[in-house]
Amino acid sequence: MKKTFLFGFLFLVITLSAQNVQSPSKSISLDFKLTPEGRPSYSVAYKGKSVVKASGLGIKLKGGSTLEANFKIDSIGQKTINEPWHPVMGEQSTIKNSYNEMTVALSQPSSHRMITIIFRVFDEGVAFRYAFPKQANLNYFIVSDEVSEFNLAGDHKTFWLPGDFDSQEYAYTESKLSEVNTDNVDKNNGIALKSINGNHVIQSPLMMKTADGLYLNIFEAAVVNYPVMHLDLTPAEYTLTSHLVPNAIGDKAYLQTPCVSPWRTIMISDDARDIVGSKMILNLNDPSKIDDTSWIKPMKYVGIWWEMHIGKSTWDYAGSQNAQNAADGKLLPSGKHGATTENTKRYIDFAAKYGFDGVLVEGWDVGWEDWFGNWKENVFDFTTPYPDFDIKAVTDYAKAKGIKMIMHHETSGSVGNYERHLDRAFDLMKKYGYPAVKTGYVGKIIPRGEYHDGQAMVNHFNFVAQRAADYKLMVNSHESSRPTGYSRTYPNYIAAEAARGNEFNAWSVGNPPMHETILPFTRLLGGPMDYTPGIFEIKMSAYDPSKKEQVHTTLAKQLALYVTMYSPLQMAADLPENYEQHLDAFQFIRDVAVDWQDSKYLEAEPGDYLTVARKDKQSENWFLGAITDEHARYTELKLDFLSPNKKYQAVVYQDGATADWEKNPKSYVIKTIQVTSKSKIKLHLVSGGGAAISFKPIN
């Protein structure tokens, strides 16, 4: 009897007392315990201050059973990991991966089901995931809900997007948690989910700042075979609960043990630079599954793309007025088609003349006359060019000039059609030597009822990267689910869009000046973004006097974005003729690297400003980008990131004295000075402005 009583007493103690794990620096502390009802619960503190109050964990299964309560603890283990690694491409050549881990194995005596919760605590935040070991009573199962909670300690300032299972292409709203209201969102290009019982669905990653100066970010990592996580916000209680994207019949995920969920992440720091510079999301993904990565290379490119957005040319060959003729196979040229052989050669000439790696061509293949909004399944075959695009002639011309061509595959959301044609499409790319493909998923997903962020589509986006790796091809996905670090596992997944990009400035209300100061704290935490910067002709009235649209930026800020918006695939997005009118400013785009040996975040405040310095992986050159929101600012920067005992020639590209993103966006000045690591430099960023600097050692 004594032994039984003692065991019961110890079980009660281990159940109700908190189990603790701390970050390597001990600044972040996570406590785990079971509630009296046997529900897993965790809380997080930063330097002794509560950040996440006691928050429940668990999974609901289809059919009414749950993995949410009535648990007992079977075992608890802890270990310390310190495993630096080297990305194929990245913001630095070596990434630190250091954390303390606690693994809690749980079981339900009543159902004989088991679940393990794994916690990792880094110096910049915490992460947890569910692991489902192989077991007789939980083999194949359907997730109906995940009930991971984030019970926040206050009414924080928040940068949020409304929940939308098909799109992240919104401008951010800045408000307190208690003031979030998705019912009032101007969707502009999406379908914002309405509030449910007073709660609001918002997207992760969610960037926040507390009243006493802490920076928080809730996100996820390693989303594989699982839907994307949105967040249900109860505004009055500052509580967020995971909201998984459903499939066409309302199920969330189909799983078979053994398996794991994605990581749920909470980044915490009193310095915003720690958040924006964090590699925690990448660290939580599996190492590269590609053994030979020598063919994965960064690229700087131009392309036939912006001219369609501004209305100069079209993607389609025949024009929408000839859609029926096109459907009948009678293609009658409209005269505005952009992807012609001759026009492509013009871009190839430009790329070769100014030292670019590649040329993207959109609208080259048959199908654009009737592709959008009609839910037609077999619009594109990804192999048949229009009559005025000679793929062999273009390829031969590009090869002679030393230029690589970038393929474009617009799926119009018809995923089954793309997968059926995928191998033939990749065969065509290999035949003509295309090293990379830009994929597109505009419109509703086919099969009907599926969402861009559902489990099936997450699997599709990951599968395309995997299959492309078999062909040694790189992938740049647009309109995909937002990345969560999968580029570590498949580094040929070189970039993605998955946010409101630069093209919105050409034909909508545009992106507010603060937009690019938020994206590095949100979207870019999960992987490189193909934002397509470099627009020099900023006002669309230059093409049509009746147009009021413009890019909400100065020209100097467009240069700075090449440094602040990390991607190993960067586009000089404007028209060749616009660059040739500003060759002095264009020089920075020609010079700037896209793959980095080191990166230093010098200044950071989400929604306000960002200053980043990066060192080229292939040389001793450094590049700096500084951007601001709608507020002008002065800053003085120490250049102590430069190598000591060296002199550098610094070329400074900055806003002109009278520049303004709205009134005078193209005013800029360029000056050349000599600096060392002991120097300081003063910059004036005008409203919506920026500055870019190149530093080259003086021999």
Short mmCIF file of C-alpha atoms in Angstrom, two decimals, residues 297-551:
data_model
loop_
_atom_site.label_atom_id
_atom_site.label_comp_id
_atom_site.label_asym_id
_atom_site.label_seq_id
_atom_site.Cartn_x
_atom_site.Cartn_y
_atom_site.Cartn_z
CA LYS A 297 22.81 29.32 -57.80
CA PRO A 298 21.58 32.85 -57.05
CA MET A 299 20.23 34.88 -59.93
CA LYS A 300 19.63 38.52 -60.76
CA TYR A 301 17.18 38.87 -63.61
CA VAL A 302 15.02 41.10 -65.80
CA GLY A 303 11.92 40.12 -67.65
CA ILE A 304 8.77 40.59 -69.67
CA TRP A 305 6.44 41.23 -66.75
CA TRP A 306 6.09 44.83 -65.58
CA GLU A 307 5.09 45.97 -69.04
CA MET A 308 1.93 43.86 -68.73
CA HIS A 309 1.08 45.28 -65.32
CA ILE A 310 1.31 48.86 -66.60
CA GLY A 311 -0.78 48.04 -69.71
CA LYS A 312 1.94 48.43 -72.32
CA SER A 313 1.49 44.84 -73.46
CA THR A 314 -0.54 41.73 -72.61
CA TRP A 315 0.06 38.17 -71.49
CA ASP A 316 -2.38 36.86 -74.10
CA TYR A 317 -1.64 36.65 -77.80
CA ALA A 318 -5.11 37.04 -79.24
CA GLY A 319 -6.72 39.35 -76.71
CA SER A 320 -9.80 38.71 -74.62
CA GLN A 321 -12.03 39.89 -77.45
CA ASN A 322 -10.85 36.86 -79.41
CA ALA A 323 -11.28 34.40 -76.55
CA GLN A 324 -13.81 32.30 -78.43
CA ASN A 325 -11.61 32.14 -81.50
CA ALA A 326 -8.72 31.11 -79.25
CA ALA A 327 -10.85 28.39 -77.71
CA ASP A 328 -11.56 27.14 -81.23
CA GLY A 329 -7.86 27.13 -82.04
CA LYS A 330 -8.07 30.24 -84.26
CA LEU A 331 -5.48 32.54 -82.71
CA LEU A 332 -5.69 36.05 -84.16
CA PRO A 333 -2.91 38.32 -82.89
CA SER A 334 -4.03 41.41 -80.99
CA GLY A 335 -0.80 43.29 -81.65
CA LYS A 336 -0.10 43.86 -77.93
CA HIS A 337 1.39 40.50 -76.99
CA GLY A 338 4.50 40.99 -74.86
CA ALA A 339 6.19 37.60 -75.10
CA THR A 340 7.33 37.76 -78.70
CA THR A 341 10.63 36.45 -79.96
CA GLU A 342 11.85 39.92 -80.87
CA ASN A 343 10.82 41.53 -77.59
CA THR A 344 12.48 38.72 -75.66
CA LYS A 345 15.69 39.25 -77.62
CA ARG A 346 15.55 42.92 -76.60
CA TYR A 347 15.49 41.92 -72.93
CA ILE A 348 18.27 39.40 -73.51
CA ASP A 349 20.39 42.15 -75.08
CA PHE A 350 19.72 44.39 -72.08
CA ALA A 351 20.56 41.62 -69.59
CA ALA A 352 23.81 40.80 -71.38
CA LYS A 353 24.85 44.43 -71.70
CA TYR A 354 24.39 45.19 -68.01
CA GLY A 355 25.56 41.95 -66.44
CA PHE A 356 22.35 40.17 -65.43
CA ASP A 357 22.05 36.41 -65.12
CA GLY A 358 18.63 35.70 -66.56
CA VAL A 359 15.46 36.77 -68.34
CA LEU A 360 11.92 35.83 -67.32
CA VAL A 361 9.22 35.66 -69.97
CA GLU A 362 5.55 35.59 -68.95
CA GLY A 363 2.78 34.94 -71.45
CA TRP A 364 4.85 32.71 -73.76
CA ASP A 365 2.51 29.72 -73.77
CA VAL A 366 -0.95 29.14 -75.20
CA GLY A 367 -3.92 29.61 -72.89
CA TRP A 368 -3.90 33.20 -71.64
CA GLU A 369 -7.00 34.28 -73.57
CA ASP A 370 -9.36 32.50 -71.19
CA TRP A 371 -7.42 31.60 -68.08
CA PHE A 372 -8.66 33.67 -65.15
CA GLY A 373 -11.79 33.33 -63.06
CA ASN A 374 -13.54 30.64 -65.10
CA TRP A 375 -12.49 27.56 -63.11
CA LYS A 376 -11.41 25.78 -66.27
CA GLU A 377 -9.16 22.83 -65.59
CA ASN A 378 -7.15 22.34 -68.78
CA VAL A 379 -6.23 25.88 -69.83
CA PHE A 380 -2.44 25.45 -70.03
CA ASP A 381 -0.24 22.54 -71.07
CA PHE A 382 3.05 24.36 -70.18
CA THR A 383 4.76 23.14 -73.35
CA THR A 384 3.03 24.84 -76.31
CA PRO A 385 4.33 28.32 -77.19
CA TYR A 386 2.34 31.00 -78.97
CA PRO A 387 3.04 31.39 -82.72
CA ASP A 388 5.14 34.52 -82.17
CA PHE A 389 7.42 32.95 -79.54
CA ASP A 390 10.11 30.73 -81.05
CA ILE A 391 11.45 28.93 -78.00
CA LYS A 392 14.45 27.45 -79.82
CA ALA A 393 15.45 30.73 -81.42
CA VAL A 394 15.14 32.52 -78.08
CA THR A 395 17.16 29.83 -76.33
CA ASP A 396 19.93 29.89 -78.92
CA TYR A 397 20.08 33.69 -78.80
CA ALA A 398 20.24 33.74 -74.99
CA LYS A 399 22.91 31.05 -74.92
CA ALA A 400 25.05 33.00 -77.35
CA LYS A 401 24.80 36.02 -75.05
CA GLY A 402 25.52 34.05 -71.85
CA ILE A 403 22.00 34.56 -70.47
CA LYS A 404 19.82 31.96 -68.74
CA MET A 405 16.09 31.90 -69.43
CA ILE A 406 13.56 31.61 -66.58
CA MET A 407 10.43 29.61 -67.37
CA HIS A 408 6.96 30.72 -66.30
CA HIS A 409 4.14 28.32 -65.43
CA GLU A 410 0.81 29.95 -64.59
CA THR A 411 -1.51 27.19 -63.39
CA SER A 412 -4.67 29.34 -63.02
CA GLY A 413 -5.18 27.38 -59.80
CA SER A 414 -5.70 24.09 -61.68
CA VAL A 415 -3.40 21.96 -59.60
CA GLY A 416 -4.33 18.55 -60.96
CA ASN A 417 -3.73 19.80 -64.49
CA TYR A 418 -0.29 21.12 -63.53
CA GLU A 419 0.73 17.90 -61.81
CA ARG A 420 -0.35 15.87 -64.85
CA HIS A 421 1.84 18.01 -67.08
CA LEU A 422 4.68 18.63 -64.62
CA ASP A 423 7.20 16.10 -65.93
CA ARG A 424 6.62 17.11 -69.54
CA ALA A 425 6.98 20.77 -68.57
CA PHE A 426 10.24 20.07 -66.72
CA ASP A 427 11.48 17.96 -69.64
CA LEU A 428 10.97 20.99 -71.88
CA MET A 429 12.92 23.18 -69.46
CA LYS A 430 15.82 20.74 -69.41
CA LYS A 431 15.77 20.44 -73.20
CA TYR A 432 16.23 24.18 -73.60
CA GLY A 433 18.45 24.76 -70.57
CA TYR A 434 16.08 26.74 -68.33
CA PRO A 435 17.51 26.52 -64.75
CA ALA A 436 14.51 28.01 -62.90
CA VAL A 437 10.74 28.26 -63.06
CA LYS A 438 8.35 30.86 -61.71
CA THR A 439 5.05 29.19 -60.86
CA GLY A 440 1.73 31.00 -60.46
CA TYR A 441 -1.56 30.07 -58.76
CA VAL A 442 -3.89 32.96 -59.48
CA GLY A 443 -7.57 32.32 -58.82
CA LYS A 444 -9.57 29.71 -56.96
CA ILE A 445 -8.08 26.28 -56.59
CA ILE A 446 -9.26 23.41 -58.76
CA PRO A 447 -10.49 20.94 -57.42
CA ARG A 448 -13.24 23.26 -56.25
CA GLY A 449 -13.48 23.88 -52.55
CA GLU A 450 -9.78 23.47 -51.85
CA TYR A 451 -7.78 26.44 -50.58
CA HIS A 452 -4.28 27.70 -51.28
CA ASP A 453 -3.48 27.21 -47.57
CA GLY A 454 -5.02 23.76 -47.11
CA GLN A 455 -3.12 20.52 -46.54
CA ALA A 456 -3.48 19.35 -50.14
CA MET A 457 -2.02 22.58 -51.54
CA VAL A 458 0.79 22.71 -48.98
CA ASN A 459 1.69 19.22 -50.16
CA HIS A 460 1.51 20.37 -53.77
CA PHE A 461 3.82 23.35 -53.31
CA ASN A 462 6.33 21.15 -51.49
CA PHE A 463 5.99 18.40 -54.12
CA VAL A 464 6.80 20.82 -56.95
CA ALA A 465 10.03 21.77 -55.17
CA GLN A 466 10.85 18.11 -54.60
CA ARG A 467 10.13 17.08 -58.19
CA ALA A 468 12.05 20.07 -59.51
CA ALA A 469 15.04 18.93 -57.46
CA ASP A 470 14.92 15.61 -59.30
CA TYR A 471 15.41 17.62 -62.51
CA LYS A 472 17.95 19.99 -60.90
CA LEU A 473 15.62 22.96 -61.35
CA MET A 474 14.97 25.92 -59.05
CA VAL A 475 11.47 27.11 -58.10
CA ASN A 476 10.07 30.58 -57.42
CA SER A 477 6.41 30.22 -56.44
CA HIS A 478 3.82 33.00 -56.61
CA GLU A 479 0.36 32.93 -55.01
CA SER A 480 1.50 29.99 -52.88
CA SER A 481 1.06 29.43 -49.17
CA ARG A 482 3.63 31.50 -47.29
CA PRO A 483 6.97 29.76 -46.72
CA THR A 484 7.88 28.38 -43.29
CA GLY A 485 11.55 27.56 -43.78
CA TYR A 486 11.19 24.68 -46.25
CA SER A 487 13.96 26.27 -48.32
CA ARG A 488 16.42 24.76 -45.84
CA THR A 489 15.17 21.26 -46.67
CA TYR A 490 14.87 21.93 -50.41
CA PRO A 491 17.22 24.85 -51.13
CA ASN A 492 16.16 24.78 -54.79
CA TYR A 493 12.94 26.39 -53.49
CA ILE A 494 14.84 29.57 -54.12
CA ALA A 495 12.10 32.15 -53.50
CA ALA A 496 8.38 32.78 -53.25
CA GLU A 497 5.97 35.69 -53.35
CA ALA A 498 3.19 34.81 -50.83
CA ALA A 499 2.54 38.42 -49.83
CA ARG A 500 1.44 41.69 -51.34
CA GLY A 501 4.17 42.40 -53.88
CA ASN A 502 5.34 45.41 -55.82
CA GLU A 503 2.92 44.83 -58.73
CA PHE A 504 0.00 46.09 -56.61
CA ASN A 505 1.42 49.57 -57.03
CA ALA A 506 0.74 49.46 -60.79
CA TRP A 507 -3.03 48.96 -60.76
CA SER A 508 -4.49 49.32 -57.26
CA VAL A 509 -4.38 51.59 -54.23
CA GLY A 510 -0.86 50.25 -53.88
CA ASN A 511 1.32 49.39 -50.91
CA PRO A 512 1.65 52.08 -48.22
CA PRO A 513 5.20 53.29 -47.48
CA MET A 514 5.30 51.28 -44.23
CA HIS A 515 4.61 48.01 -46.07
CA GLU A 516 8.24 47.14 -46.80
CA THR A 517 9.23 47.93 -43.19
CA ILE A 518 6.81 45.23 -41.94
CA LEU A 519 7.43 42.38 -44.41
CA PRO A 520 10.92 41.55 -43.05
CA PHE A 521 9.30 41.04 -39.62
CA THR A 522 6.59 38.79 -41.01
CA ARG A 523 6.64 37.17 -44.43
CA LEU A 524 10.44 37.08 -44.81
CA LEU A 525 10.96 35.20 -41.55
CA GLY A 526 9.82 32.08 -43.44
CA GLY A 527 12.04 32.43 -46.48
CA PRO A 528 13.20 34.66 -49.36
CA MET A 529 10.60 36.84 -51.09
CA ASP A 530 10.46 37.68 -54.79
CA TYR A 531 9.20 41.23 -54.18
CA THR A 532 10.34 42.51 -57.63
CA PRO A 533 11.86 45.85 -56.60
CA GLY A 534 13.64 48.43 -58.74
CA ILE A 535 10.81 50.50 -60.20
CA PHE A 536 12.24 53.79 -61.48
CA GLU A 537 9.22 55.20 -63.38
CA ILE A 538 7.16 55.58 -60.24
CA LYS A 539 4.00 57.33 -61.42
CA MET A 540 1.76 55.35 -63.76
CA SER A 541 0.61 58.59 -65.38
CA ALA A 542 3.86 58.39 -67.36
CA TYR A 543 2.17 55.63 -69.40
CA ASP A 544 -1.39 56.93 -69.29
CA PRO A 545 -2.14 60.51 -68.13
CA SER A 546 -5.49 59.37 -66.75
CA LYS A 547 -3.88 56.96 -64.27
CA LYS A 548 -3.49 58.02 -60.66
CA GLU A 549 -1.66 54.92 -59.41
CA GLN A 550 1.97 55.05 -58.35
CA VAL A 551 4.58 53.16 -56.38
#
